[in-house]
CSV table of C-alpha atoms and ligand atoms in Angstrom, one decimal:
chain,number,residue,atom,x,y,z
A,1,MET,CA,0.0,0.0,0.0
A,2,THR,CA,1.1,3.6,-0.6
A,3,VAL,CA,0.2,7.0,0.8
A,4,THR,CA,1.2,10.2,-0.9
A,5,ILE,CA,1.9,13.3,1.0
A,6,VAL,CA,1.4,16.5,-1.0
A,7,GLY,CA,1.8,20.2,-0.2
A,8,SER,CA,-1.5,21.9,-0.9
A,9,GLN,CA,-0.3,25.4,-0.9
A,10,LEU,CA,3.1,27.1,-1.4
A,11,GLY,CA,5.4,24.8,0.5
A,12,ASP,CA,6.3,24.6,4.1
A,13,GLU,CA,2.9,23.2,5.2
A,14,GLY,CA,4.5,20.8,7.5
A,15,LYS,CA,4.9,17.8,5.2
A,16,GLY,CA,8.0,16.4,6.9
A,17,GLY,CA,6.2,16.2,10.2
A,18,VAL,CA,3.2,14.4,8.7
A,19,VAL,CA,5.5,11.9,6.9
A,20,ASP,CA,6.9,11.2,10.4
A,21,ILE,CA,3.5,11.0,12.1
A,22,PHE,CA,1.9,8.6,9.6
A,23,GLY,CA,5.2,6.8,9.1
A,24,ASP,CA,5.3,4.3,11.9
A,25,ALA,CA,3.9,1.5,9.7
A,26,VAL,CA,6.0,2.6,6.7
A,27,ASP,CA,9.1,0.7,5.4
A,28,VAL,CA,10.1,3.0,2.5
A,29,VAL,CA,9.8,6.8,2.1
A,30,ALA,CA,10.4,8.0,-1.5
A,31,ARG,CA,10.8,11.5,-2.7
A,32,TYR,CA,9.5,11.9,-6.3
A,33,GLN,CA,10.6,15.4,-7.3
A,34,GLY,CA,12.6,18.4,-6.3
A,35,GLY,CA,16.0,18.5,-4.7
A,36,ASP,CA,17.7,20.3,-2.0
A,37,ASN,CA,15.4,23.3,-2.4
A,38,ALA,CA,13.1,21.5,0.1
A,39,GLY,CA,13.4,22.0,3.8
A,40,HIS,CA,11.5,19.4,5.8
A,41,THR,CA,11.4,19.5,9.6
A,42,VAL,CA,11.0,16.5,11.8
A,43,VAL,CA,11.0,16.7,15.6
A,44,HIS,CA,11.9,13.4,17.0
A,45,GLU,CA,12.5,12.8,20.8
A,46,GLY,CA,12.8,16.5,21.3
A,47,GLU,CA,15.5,16.8,18.6
A,48,GLU,CA,14.8,18.8,15.5
A,49,TYR,CA,16.0,17.5,12.2
A,50,LYS,CA,15.9,19.7,9.1
A,51,LEU,CA,16.3,17.7,5.9
A,52,SER,CA,16.6,19.1,2.4
A,53,LEU,CA,17.3,15.9,0.4
A,54,VAL,CA,17.3,12.8,2.6
A,55,PRO,CA,13.7,11.7,2.9
A,56,SER,CA,12.1,12.5,6.2
A,57,GLY,CA,11.6,8.8,7.1
A,58,ALA,CA,15.4,8.4,7.5
A,59,VAL,CA,15.1,9.9,11.0
A,60,ARG,CA,13.1,6.8,12.0
A,61,GLY,CA,15.2,4.3,10.3
A,62,LYS,CA,13.1,3.8,7.2
A,63,THR,CA,14.7,3.3,3.8
A,64,GLY,CA,14.7,6.5,1.8
A,65,VAL,CA,14.6,6.7,-2.0
A,66,LEU,CA,15.3,9.6,-4.2
A,67,GLY,CA,13.2,8.8,-7.2
A,68,ASN,CA,13.9,9.5,-10.9
A,69,GLY,CA,11.9,12.7,-10.7
A,70,CYS,CA,14.3,14.2,-8.2
A,71,VAL,CA,17.4,16.3,-9.0
A,72,VAL,CA,20.2,15.3,-6.7
A,73,ASN,CA,23.1,17.3,-5.5
A,74,PRO,CA,25.5,14.7,-4.3
A,75,ALA,CA,27.5,17.2,-2.2
A,76,THR,CA,24.3,18.0,-0.2
A,77,LEU,CA,23.3,14.4,-0.1
A,78,PHE,CA,26.6,13.2,1.5
A,79,GLU,CA,26.8,16.2,3.8
A,80,GLU,CA,23.3,15.5,5.1
A,81,ILE,CA,24.0,11.8,5.5
A,82,ASP,CA,27.2,12.5,7.4
A,83,ALA,CA,25.5,15.1,9.6
A,84,LEU,CA,22.8,12.5,10.5
A,85,ARG,CA,25.5,9.9,11.3
A,86,GLU,CA,27.2,12.3,13.6
A,87,ARG,CA,23.9,12.6,15.5
A,88,GLY,CA,23.8,8.8,15.9
A,89,LEU,CA,21.5,7.8,13.0
A,90,ASP,CA,22.3,5.4,10.2
A,91,PRO,CA,20.3,6.6,7.2
A,92,ASP,CA,19.7,4.1,4.4
A,93,VAL,CA,19.3,6.2,1.2
A,94,ARG,CA,18.9,5.0,-2.3
A,95,VAL,CA,19.2,7.1,-5.4
A,96,ALA,CA,17.4,6.4,-8.7
A,97,ARG,CA,19.9,5.8,-11.6
A,98,ARG,CA,17.5,7.9,-13.7
A,99,ALA,CA,17.6,10.9,-11.3
A,100,HIS,CA,19.3,14.0,-12.7
A,101,ILE,CA,22.4,15.4,-11.0
A,102,ILE,CA,22.9,19.0,-10.0
A,103,PHE,CA,26.3,20.3,-10.8
A,104,PRO,CA,28.0,23.5,-9.5
A,105,TYR,CA,27.4,25.2,-12.8
A,106,HIS,CA,23.6,24.8,-12.3
A,107,ARG,CA,23.8,26.7,-9.1
A,108,VAL,CA,25.8,29.5,-10.6
A,109,LEU,CA,23.4,29.8,-13.5
A,110,ASP,CA,20.5,29.8,-11.1
A,111,GLY,CA,22.0,32.9,-9.4
A,112,ILE,CA,23.0,34.6,-12.7
A,113,GLU,CA,19.5,34.3,-14.1
A,114,GLU,CA,17.9,35.6,-10.9
A,115,GLU,CA,20.3,38.5,-10.9
A,116,ALA,CA,19.5,39.3,-14.5
A,117,LYS,CA,15.7,39.1,-13.9
A,118,SER,CA,16.0,41.3,-10.8
A,119,GLU,CA,17.0,44.2,-12.8
A,120,ASP,CA,13.3,44.5,-13.8
A,121,GLY,CA,12.0,43.1,-10.5
A,122,GLU,CA,11.1,39.8,-12.2
A,123,GLU,CA,13.1,37.4,-10.1
A,124,VAL,CA,11.4,34.2,-8.9
A,125,GLY,CA,13.2,34.3,-5.5
A,126,THR,CA,14.6,30.8,-6.0
A,127,THR,CA,16.5,28.9,-3.3
A,128,GLY,CA,19.6,29.2,-5.4
A,129,ARG,CA,20.1,25.5,-5.4
A,130,GLY,CA,20.3,25.1,-9.2
A,131,ILE,CA,17.0,23.4,-9.4
A,132,GLY,CA,15.6,25.2,-12.5
A,133,PRO,CA,18.8,24.9,-14.6
A,134,THR,CA,19.1,21.1,-13.8
A,135,TYR,CA,15.5,20.4,-14.9
A,136,GLU,CA,16.2,22.6,-18.0
A,137,ASP,CA,19.0,20.3,-18.9
A,138,LYS,CA,16.8,17.2,-18.3
A,139,ALA,CA,14.2,18.5,-20.7
A,140,GLY,CA,16.9,19.6,-23.1
A,141,ARG,CA,18.3,16.1,-23.2
A,142,ARG,CA,21.7,17.2,-22.1
A,143,GLY,CA,21.4,16.3,-18.4
A,144,ILE,CA,23.7,13.9,-16.6
A,145,ARG,CA,22.0,11.3,-14.5
A,146,ALA,CA,23.0,9.4,-11.4
A,147,GLY,CA,23.6,6.3,-13.5
A,148,ASP,CA,26.0,8.2,-15.7
A,149,LEU,CA,28.3,9.2,-12.9
A,150,VAL,CA,29.5,5.6,-12.4
A,151,ASN,CA,30.6,5.2,-16.0
A,152,GLU,CA,33.9,7.2,-16.4
A,153,GLU,CA,33.7,7.5,-20.1
A,154,VAL,CA,30.1,8.5,-20.2
A,155,LEU,CA,30.6,11.1,-17.5
A,156,ARG,CA,33.6,12.7,-19.2
A,157,GLU,CA,31.9,12.7,-22.6
A,158,LYS,CA,28.8,14.3,-21.3
A,159,LEU,CA,30.7,16.9,-19.3
A,160,GLU,CA,32.8,17.7,-22.4
A,161,TYR,CA,29.6,18.3,-24.4
A,162,VAL,CA,27.7,20.3,-21.8
A,163,VAL,CA,30.2,22.4,-19.9
A,164,PRO,CA,31.4,24.6,-22.7
A,165,GLN,CA,27.8,25.4,-23.6
A,166,LYS,CA,27.2,26.5,-20.0
A,167,ARG,CA,30.4,28.5,-19.9
A,168,ALA,CA,29.4,30.3,-23.1
A,169,LEU,CA,25.9,31.0,-21.7
A,170,ALA,CA,27.4,32.5,-18.5
A,171,GLU,CA,30.1,34.5,-20.2
A,172,ASP,CA,28.7,35.4,-23.6
A,173,VAL,CA,25.0,35.8,-22.9
A,174,PHE,CA,25.1,37.1,-19.3
A,175,GLY,CA,28.6,38.6,-19.4
A,176,VAL,CA,29.6,36.9,-16.1
A,177,GLU,CA,33.1,35.5,-15.6
A,178,VAL,CA,33.0,32.0,-14.2
A,179,GLY,CA,35.5,29.7,-12.5
A,180,GLU,CA,36.1,26.1,-11.4
A,181,GLU,CA,32.4,25.4,-11.4
A,182,PHE,CA,32.7,25.3,-15.2
A,183,ASP,CA,36.0,23.3,-15.4
A,184,VAL,CA,35.6,19.8,-16.9
A,185,ASP,CA,38.6,18.3,-15.2
A,186,ALA,CA,37.7,19.6,-11.8
A,187,LEU,CA,34.0,18.5,-12.1
A,188,TYR,CA,35.1,15.1,-13.4
A,189,GLU,CA,37.3,14.6,-10.4
A,190,GLU,CA,34.8,15.7,-7.8
A,191,TYR,CA,31.9,13.8,-9.3
A,192,SER,CA,33.9,10.6,-9.8
A,193,GLU,CA,34.4,10.6,-6.0
A,194,TYR,CA,30.7,10.9,-5.4
A,195,ALA,CA,30.2,8.1,-7.8
A,196,GLU,CA,32.6,5.9,-5.9
A,197,ARG,CA,30.7,6.6,-2.7
A,198,LEU,CA,27.4,5.8,-4.4
A,199,VAL,CA,28.7,2.5,-5.5
A,200,GLU,CA,30.5,1.6,-2.3
A,201,GLY,CA,27.3,2.3,-0.3
A,202,ASP,CA,25.2,0.3,-2.8
A,203,MET,CA,23.0,3.3,-3.1
A,204,LEU,CA,22.0,3.3,-6.8
A,205,VAL,CA,18.7,1.6,-7.7
A,206,ASP,CA,16.3,1.4,-10.6
A,207,ALA,CA,13.6,3.2,-8.5
A,208,GLY,CA,10.5,1.7,-10.1
A,209,ASP,CA,11.8,-1.9,-9.8
A,210,PHE,CA,13.1,-1.3,-6.3
A,211,LEU,CA,9.8,0.1,-5.1
A,212,ALA,CA,7.7,-2.5,-6.9
A,213,GLU,CA,9.7,-5.3,-5.3
A,214,ARG,CA,9.2,-3.8,-1.8
A,215,LEU,CA,5.5,-3.4,-2.4
A,216,ASP,CA,5.2,-7.0,-3.7
A,217,ALA,CA,6.9,-8.1,-0.6
A,218,GLY,CA,4.0,-6.6,1.4
A,219,GLU,CA,5.9,-3.5,2.5
A,220,GLU,CA,4.3,0.0,2.9
A,221,VAL,CA,5.6,2.9,0.9
A,222,MET,CA,5.1,6.6,1.5
A,223,PHE,CA,5.7,9.2,-1.2
A,224,GLU,CA,7.0,12.4,0.3
A,225,GLY,CA,6.1,15.4,-1.8
A,226,ALA,CA,8.3,18.5,-1.6
A,227,GLN,CA,7.2,22.1,-2.3
A,228,GLY,CA,3.5,22.6,-3.0
A,229,THR,CA,0.8,22.6,-5.6
A,230,LEU,CA,0.9,26.4,-6.2
A,231,ILE,CA,4.6,26.2,-7.0
A,232,ASP,CA,4.1,23.2,-9.3
A,233,ILE,CA,5.5,23.9,-12.8
A,234,ASP,CA,2.2,23.0,-14.5
A,235,HIS,CA,-0.5,23.7,-11.9
A,236,GLY,CA,1.1,26.5,-10.0
A,237,ASN,CA,1.5,30.2,-10.3
A,238,TYR,CA,3.9,30.2,-13.3
A,239,PRO,CA,6.5,31.6,-13.6
A,240,TYR,CA,6.8,32.0,-9.8
A,241,VAL,CA,7.1,28.2,-9.4
A,242,THR,CA,9.7,25.5,-8.9
A,243,SER,CA,10.6,23.4,-12.0
A,244,SER,CA,9.0,20.0,-11.0
A,245,ASN,CA,5.6,18.5,-10.3
A,246,PRO,CA,5.0,18.4,-6.6
A,247,THR,CA,1.4,17.4,-7.4
A,248,ALA,CA,0.3,13.8,-6.9
A,249,GLY,CA,0.7,12.8,-10.5
A,250,GLY,CA,4.4,13.5,-10.0
A,251,ALA,CA,4.5,10.5,-7.6
A,252,ALA,CA,3.8,8.2,-10.5
A,253,THR,CA,6.2,9.8,-13.1
A,254,GLY,CA,8.8,10.5,-10.4
A,255,THR,CA,9.1,7.0,-9.1
A,256,GLY,CA,8.3,4.6,-11.9
A,257,LEU,CA,5.2,3.2,-10.2
A,258,GLY,CA,2.1,3.8,-12.3
A,259,PRO,CA,-0.8,6.1,-11.5
A,260,GLY,CA,-2.9,3.1,-10.5
A,261,VAL,CA,-0.5,2.4,-7.7
A,262,VAL,CA,-0.5,6.0,-6.5
A,263,GLY,CA,-4.3,6.3,-6.9
A,264,ASP,CA,-4.9,3.1,-5.1
A,265,GLY,CA,-3.7,4.6,-1.9
A,266,ASP,CA,-4.6,7.7,0.0
A,267,VAL,CA,-3.4,11.1,-1.3
A,268,VAL,CA,-3.1,13.5,1.7
A,269,GLY,CA,-3.0,17.2,1.2
A,270,ILE,CA,-1.1,19.1,3.8
A,271,VAL,CA,-2.7,22.4,4.6
A,272,LYS,CA,-1.3,25.2,6.8
A,273,ALA,CA,-4.1,26.9,8.7
A,274,TYR,CA,-3.0,30.2,7.1
A,275,LEU,CA,-0.7,30.9,4.2
A,276,THR,CA,3.0,31.5,3.8
A,277,ARG,CA,5.1,32.1,0.8
A,278,VAL,CA,8.8,32.5,0.2
A,279,GLY,CA,9.7,34.0,-3.1
A,280,SER,CA,7.8,36.2,-5.5
A,281,GLY,CA,4.3,36.2,-7.0
A,282,PRO,CA,0.8,37.2,-6.1
A,283,LEU,CA,-0.9,36.2,-2.9
A,284,PRO,CA,-4.5,37.6,-2.8
A,285,THR,CA,-5.1,37.0,0.9
A,286,GLU,CA,-1.7,38.4,1.9
A,287,LEU,CA,-1.6,40.2,5.2
A,288,GLY,CA,1.9,41.6,4.9
A,289,GLY,CA,5.2,40.9,3.3
A,290,VAL,CA,8.7,41.8,4.4
A,291,GLU,CA,10.4,45.0,3.7
A,292,GLY,CA,12.9,44.7,0.9
A,293,ASP,CA,11.4,41.4,0.0
A,294,THR,CA,10.6,39.9,-3.4
A,295,PRO,CA,8.3,41.5,-6.0
A,296,GLY,CA,4.6,40.9,-6.1
A,297,TYR,CA,3.9,41.1,-2.4
A,298,THR,CA,1.3,43.3,-0.8
A,299,GLN,CA,2.7,45.6,1.8
A,300,GLY,CA,0.2,45.3,4.6
A,301,GLU,CA,-0.7,48.3,6.7
A,302,GLY,CA,-1.5,48.8,10.3
A,303,ARG,CA,-3.4,45.9,11.8
A,304,ALA,CA,-2.7,43.6,8.8
A,305,GLU,CA,1.0,44.2,9.0
A,306,GLU,CA,0.9,43.6,12.8
A,307,LEU,CA,-1.0,40.3,12.3
A,308,ALA,CA,1.5,39.2,9.6
A,309,THR,CA,4.4,39.9,12.0
A,310,TYR,CA,2.6,38.2,14.9
A,311,ILE,CA,1.8,35.0,12.9
A,312,ARG,CA,5.3,34.9,11.4
A,313,ASP,CA,6.9,35.0,14.8
A,314,GLU,CA,4.4,32.6,16.5
A,315,GLY,CA,4.8,30.1,13.7
A,316,GLY,CA,8.5,30.5,13.3
A,317,GLU,CA,7.9,31.4,9.6
A,318,TYR,CA,11.5,31.7,8.4
A,319,GLY,CA,12.7,29.6,5.5
A,320,THR,CA,14.2,26.2,6.4
A,321,VAL,CA,16.7,26.4,3.6
A,322,THR,CA,17.4,30.1,3.1
A,323,GLY,CA,16.3,31.6,6.5
A,324,ARG,CA,14.2,34.1,4.6
A,325,PRO,CA,11.2,35.5,6.5
A,326,ARG,CA,8.0,34.1,4.9
A,327,ARG,CA,5.2,36.3,3.6
A,328,VAL,CA,2.0,35.6,5.5
A,329,GLY,CA,-1.7,35.6,4.5
A,330,TRP,CA,-5.1,34.1,5.5
A,331,LEU,CA,-6.1,30.7,4.3
A,332,ASP,CA,-7.2,30.8,0.6
A,333,LEU,CA,-10.1,28.4,-0.3
A,334,PRO,CA,-9.9,29.0,-4.1
A,335,MET,CA,-6.3,27.8,-3.9
A,336,LEU,CA,-7.3,24.7,-1.9
A,337,ARG,CA,-10.2,23.8,-4.2
A,338,HIS,CA,-7.7,23.9,-7.1
A,339,SER,CA,-5.3,21.8,-5.1
A,340,THR,CA,-8.0,19.3,-4.1
A,341,ARG,CA,-8.9,18.7,-7.7
A,342,VAL,CA,-5.4,18.6,-9.2
A,343,ASN,CA,-4.3,16.1,-6.6
A,344,SER,CA,-7.4,14.0,-5.9
A,345,PHE,CA,-7.0,14.4,-2.2
A,346,THR,CA,-8.7,11.7,-0.2
A,347,GLY,CA,-8.1,13.7,3.0
A,348,VAL,CA,-6.1,16.6,4.4
A,349,VAL,CA,-4.0,17.4,7.4
A,350,ILE,CA,-4.5,20.9,8.8
A,351,ASN,CA,-1.4,22.1,10.6
A,352,HIS,CA,-0.5,25.2,12.7
A,353,LEU,CA,-3.9,25.6,14.4
A,354,ASP,CA,-2.0,26.5,17.6
A,355,VAL,CA,-0.4,29.5,15.8
A,356,LEU,CA,-3.7,31.2,15.2
A,357,ALA,CA,-4.9,30.6,18.8
A,358,GLY,CA,-5.4,33.8,20.8
A,359,LEU,CA,-6.5,35.9,17.9
A,360,ASP,CA,-9.9,37.6,18.2
A,361,GLU,CA,-10.9,36.6,14.8
A,362,VAL,CA,-9.6,34.5,12.0
A,363,LYS,CA,-10.4,35.0,8.3
A,364,VAL,CA,-10.6,32.8,5.3
A,365,GLY,CA,-10.6,33.9,1.7
A,366,ARG,CA,-13.7,31.9,0.7
A,367,ALA,CA,-13.8,33.2,-2.9
A,368,TYR,CA,-12.3,35.8,-5.2
A,369,GLU,CA,-13.9,38.8,-6.9
A,370,LEU,CA,-12.7,39.3,-10.4
A,371,ASP,CA,-14.2,41.8,-12.9
A,372,GLY,CA,-17.2,42.2,-10.6
A,373,GLU,CA,-17.9,38.5,-10.4
A,374,GLU,CA,-17.4,36.0,-7.7
A,375,ILE,CA,-15.2,33.0,-8.6
A,376,GLN,CA,-14.4,29.9,-6.7
A,377,THR,CA,-11.0,28.7,-8.1
A,378,ILE,CA,-7.8,30.2,-9.3
A,379,PRO,CA,-7.4,31.8,-12.7
A,380,ALA,CA,-4.8,30.1,-14.9
A,381,THR,CA,-2.7,33.1,-15.5
A,382,THR,CA,-0.6,34.9,-12.9
A,383,GLN,CA,-1.8,38.3,-14.2
A,384,ARG,CA,-5.4,37.4,-13.7
A,385,TRP,CA,-4.7,35.9,-10.3
A,386,ALA,CA,-3.0,39.1,-9.2
A,387,ASP,CA,-6.2,40.9,-10.1
A,388,CYS,CA,-8.3,38.8,-7.8
A,389,GLU,CA,-9.6,40.4,-4.6
A,390,PRO,CA,-10.4,38.0,-1.8
A,391,VAL,CA,-13.9,37.7,-0.4
A,392,PHE,CA,-13.4,37.0,3.3
A,393,GLU,CA,-15.4,34.9,5.7
A,394,THR,CA,-14.7,35.8,9.3
A,395,PHE,CA,-14.5,33.2,12.1
A,396,ASP,CA,-14.4,33.7,15.9
A,397,GLY,CA,-10.9,33.1,17.1
A,398,TRP,CA,-10.1,30.4,19.6
A,399,ALA,CA,-8.3,30.7,22.9
A,400,GLU,CA,-4.8,29.3,23.6
A,401,PHE,CA,-4.9,25.6,24.5
A,402,ASP,CA,-2.5,23.0,25.8
A,403,SER,CA,-1.4,21.2,22.7
A,404,GLU,CA,-0.2,18.0,24.3
A,405,VAL,CA,-3.4,17.7,26.3
A,406,VAL,CA,-5.5,18.3,23.2
A,407,ALA,CA,-3.5,15.8,21.2
A,408,GLU,CA,-3.9,13.2,23.9
A,409,GLU,CA,-7.6,13.7,24.5
A,410,GLY,CA,-8.5,14.0,20.9
A,411,TYR,CA,-10.5,16.2,18.5
A,412,GLU,CA,-13.3,17.1,20.9
A,413,ALA,CA,-10.7,18.7,23.2
A,414,LEU,CA,-10.0,21.4,20.7
A,415,PRO,CA,-11.7,24.7,21.3
A,416,ALA,CA,-15.2,24.7,19.7
A,417,GLU,CA,-14.2,27.7,17.4
A,418,ALA,CA,-11.2,25.8,16.1
A,419,ARG,CA,-13.4,22.8,15.3
A,420,ALA,CA,-15.8,25.1,13.5
A,421,TYR,CA,-12.9,26.3,11.4
A,422,VAL,CA,-11.7,22.8,10.6
A,423,GLU,CA,-15.3,21.6,9.7
A,424,TYR,CA,-15.8,24.6,7.4
A,425,ILE,CA,-12.6,23.6,5.5
A,426,GLU,CA,-13.7,19.9,5.4
A,427,ASP,CA,-17.1,20.9,4.0
A,428,GLU,CA,-15.8,23.3,1.4
A,429,LEU,CA,-13.3,20.8,0.1
A,430,GLY,CA,-15.5,17.8,0.5
A,431,VAL,CA,-12.7,15.7,2.2
A,432,PRO,CA,-12.1,14.8,5.8
A,433,ALA,CA,-9.2,16.1,8.0
A,434,TYR,CA,-7.2,13.0,8.9
A,435,ALA,CA,-5.2,14.9,11.4
A,436,LEU,CA,-4.7,18.4,12.9
A,437,GLY,CA,-1.4,19.9,13.8
A,438,VAL,CA,-1.4,21.8,17.1
A,439,GLY,CA,2.3,22.2,17.5
A,440,PRO,CA,5.7,21.2,15.9
A,441,GLY,CA,6.3,18.2,18.1
A,442,ARG,CA,5.2,14.6,17.2
A,443,GLU,CA,3.0,14.5,20.3
A,444,GLU,CA,1.3,17.7,19.2
A,445,THR,CA,-0.9,16.2,16.5
A,446,VAL,CA,-4.5,15.1,16.8
A,447,VAL,CA,-4.8,12.0,14.6
A,448,ARG,CA,-8.3,11.1,13.6
A,449,THR,CA,-7.5,8.7,10.8
A,450,ASN,CA,-4.2,7.1,9.9
A,451,PRO,CA,-4.3,6.3,6.2
A,452,PHE,CA,-2.2,3.2,6.7
A,453,GLU,CA,-4.7,1.7,9.1
B,1,GDP,P1,7.6,21.3,5.0
B,1,GDP,O1,8.6,21.9,4.1
B,1,GDP,O2,6.2,21.2,4.5
B,1,GDP,O3,8.1,19.9,5.6
B,1,GDP,O4,7.5,22.2,6.3
B,1,GDP,P2,8.7,23.0,7.0
B,1,GDP,O5,9.5,22.0,7.9
B,1,GDP,O6,9.5,23.8,6.1
B,1,GDP,O7,7.9,24.1,7.9
B,1,GDP,C1,7.0,23.7,8.8
B,1,GDP,C2,7.4,24.2,10.2
B,1,GDP,O8,6.3,24.2,11.0
B,1,GDP,C3,8.4,23.3,10.9
B,1,GDP,O9,9.2,24.2,11.7
B,1,GDP,C4,7.6,22.4,11.7
B,1,GDP,O10,8.2,21.9,12.8
B,1,GDP,C5,6.5,23.3,12.1
B,1,GDP,N1,5.2,22.7,12.3
B,1,GDP,C6,4.6,21.7,11.6
B,1,GDP,N2,3.3,21.5,12.1
B,1,GDP,C7,3.1,22.4,13.0
B,1,GDP,C8,2.0,22.8,13.8
B,1,GDP,O11,0.9,22.2,13.7
B,1,GDP,N3,2.1,23.8,14.7
B,1,GDP,C9,3.3,24.5,14.8
B,1,GDP,N4,3.3,25.5,15.6
B,1,GDP,N5,4.3,24.2,14.0
B,1,GDP,C10,4.3,23.2,13.2
B,2,IMO,P1,9.4,22.6,0.9
B,2,IMO,O1,9.5,21.2,0.4
B,2,IMO,C1,8.6,26.8,0.0
B,2,IMO,C2,10.1,28.3,-3.9
B,2,IMO,C3,11.2,29.3,-3.9
B,2,IMO,C4,10.9,30.0,-5.1
B,2,IMO,C5,10.4,29.0,-6.0
B,2,IMO,C6,11.4,28.4,-7.0
B,2,IMO,O2,10.2,22.9,2.2
B,2,IMO,O3,8.0,22.9,1.1
B,2,IMO,P2,13.5,26.8,-6.7
B,2,IMO,O4,14.7,27.0,-5.9
B,2,IMO,O5,12.7,25.6,-6.4
B,2,IMO,O6,13.8,27.0,-8.2
B,2,IMO,O7,12.6,28.1,-6.3
B,2,IMO,O8,9.9,27.9,-5.2
B,2,IMO,N1,10.4,27.0,-3.1
B,2,IMO,C7,9.8,26.7,-1.9
B,2,IMO,N2,9.0,27.4,-1.1
B,2,IMO,N3,9.0,25.5,0.4
B,2,IMO,C8,9.8,24.8,-0.5
B,2,IMO,O9,10.1,23.5,-0.2
B,2,IMO,C9,10.3,25.4,-1.6
B,2,IMO,N4,11.1,25.0,-2.6
B,2,IMO,C10,11.1,26.0,-3.5
B,2,IMO,O10,11.2,30.1,-2.7
B,2,IMO,O11,9.8,30.9,-4.9
B,3,MG,MG1,9.9,23.5,4.0
């Protein structure tokens, strides 16, 4: 059986924590897209683990797989594995031979293009990890895959083809002088060492075969989505998106198991009880951005700005990877309706209910107004989305509560106003809330349904 965990909004909904909470019965956790742009937090026995590439299940001794849909920076991978080992864990991580590899020139080019775009205030606000340029090379059929690293001749041949192109792009198109990151010999040497380590650790797999065998043996597999639906390259807020498919369909194409396998299990949308965004792009229900931040944000005023700051601080809303303060807004239902359809959610997990506790009132953008009409989902173009004005529904706030007590006693122990908020979301989306996050810790979750049971 499989369960797929998908970000329903703009990333950082608390996916890592949910993988952990539902992960007891799981044998294998597979990432199906993205790379070290992700930042997933797991709190285990009071210790916080922040993982960008190693699947979250590794903290609990599960086998982690980076599927063919991922882009893998081996430097980050080994750094992360070594850091976990230093903390007494022994992560078992496998890498799909079909996964594309991030090289230093991808990171440099990511930065160069962002810089060029920023002259007109058009930058995406990427994590700078080289994600876009690596997926570009994949689509351009000039990428280098994990399976290529272990074949010396193939690796050298491919580097010799691609690196001069990249150098010319940097120097002749963008006018930026580049260094070792674009040197074939240096790259060959560095990446041959990674290859050795991949082979020694028996880490390379044909992901589809590997996962199918584990399923056939009766094991449970969890697909761990990174990023979120609104930054999906196809279904998100293009061009302010990442370059992969975080949506549930990605779990099939990004692992080598078919849509029948993914669709046979639950698909769980992870929802933050409000909204955050790092990076540029519109956000109709935005309360307030951060001074000097990326383009497209709404500078809140007075009470809105105060609320944004309050929620940011209460929720610790600073980027896991980049440390950037996150923009903050109210929950956006048109966004979640879009997300529920795109992903076929069978249920959701609503996190961060504790963060909103203590507010007098809580708002939800229940629809948008566009050209004098009320609409229920998201327009396909960013320009139209930016024109949408939110139509708010106001809820009574709920008082602060003891998260551990509520998690232990169950759903009914939540303040009635918080339950009304949850039930409104369930009704609007037509799916149940499997669990509710009331704090960052593992014990701070109200579990109503475990999709593996
Ligand atoms: P991910 O990228 O979706 O895995 O989420 P991140 O780890 O980037 O961000 C979520 C943050 O919120 C982490 O610091 C989590 O520990 C924390 N978190 C998750 N669920 C809850 C919750 O219900 N309440 C609070 N206060 N924090 C939570
Ligand atoms: P997790 O898995 C939030 C955003 C970046 C930028 C855009 C493109 O922790 O939820 P990229 O580096 O991917 O080319 O950047 O996507 N972004 C994320 N935002 N959470 C993430 O991951 C993100 N990964 C990328 O901020 O706007
Ligand atoms: Mg994150």
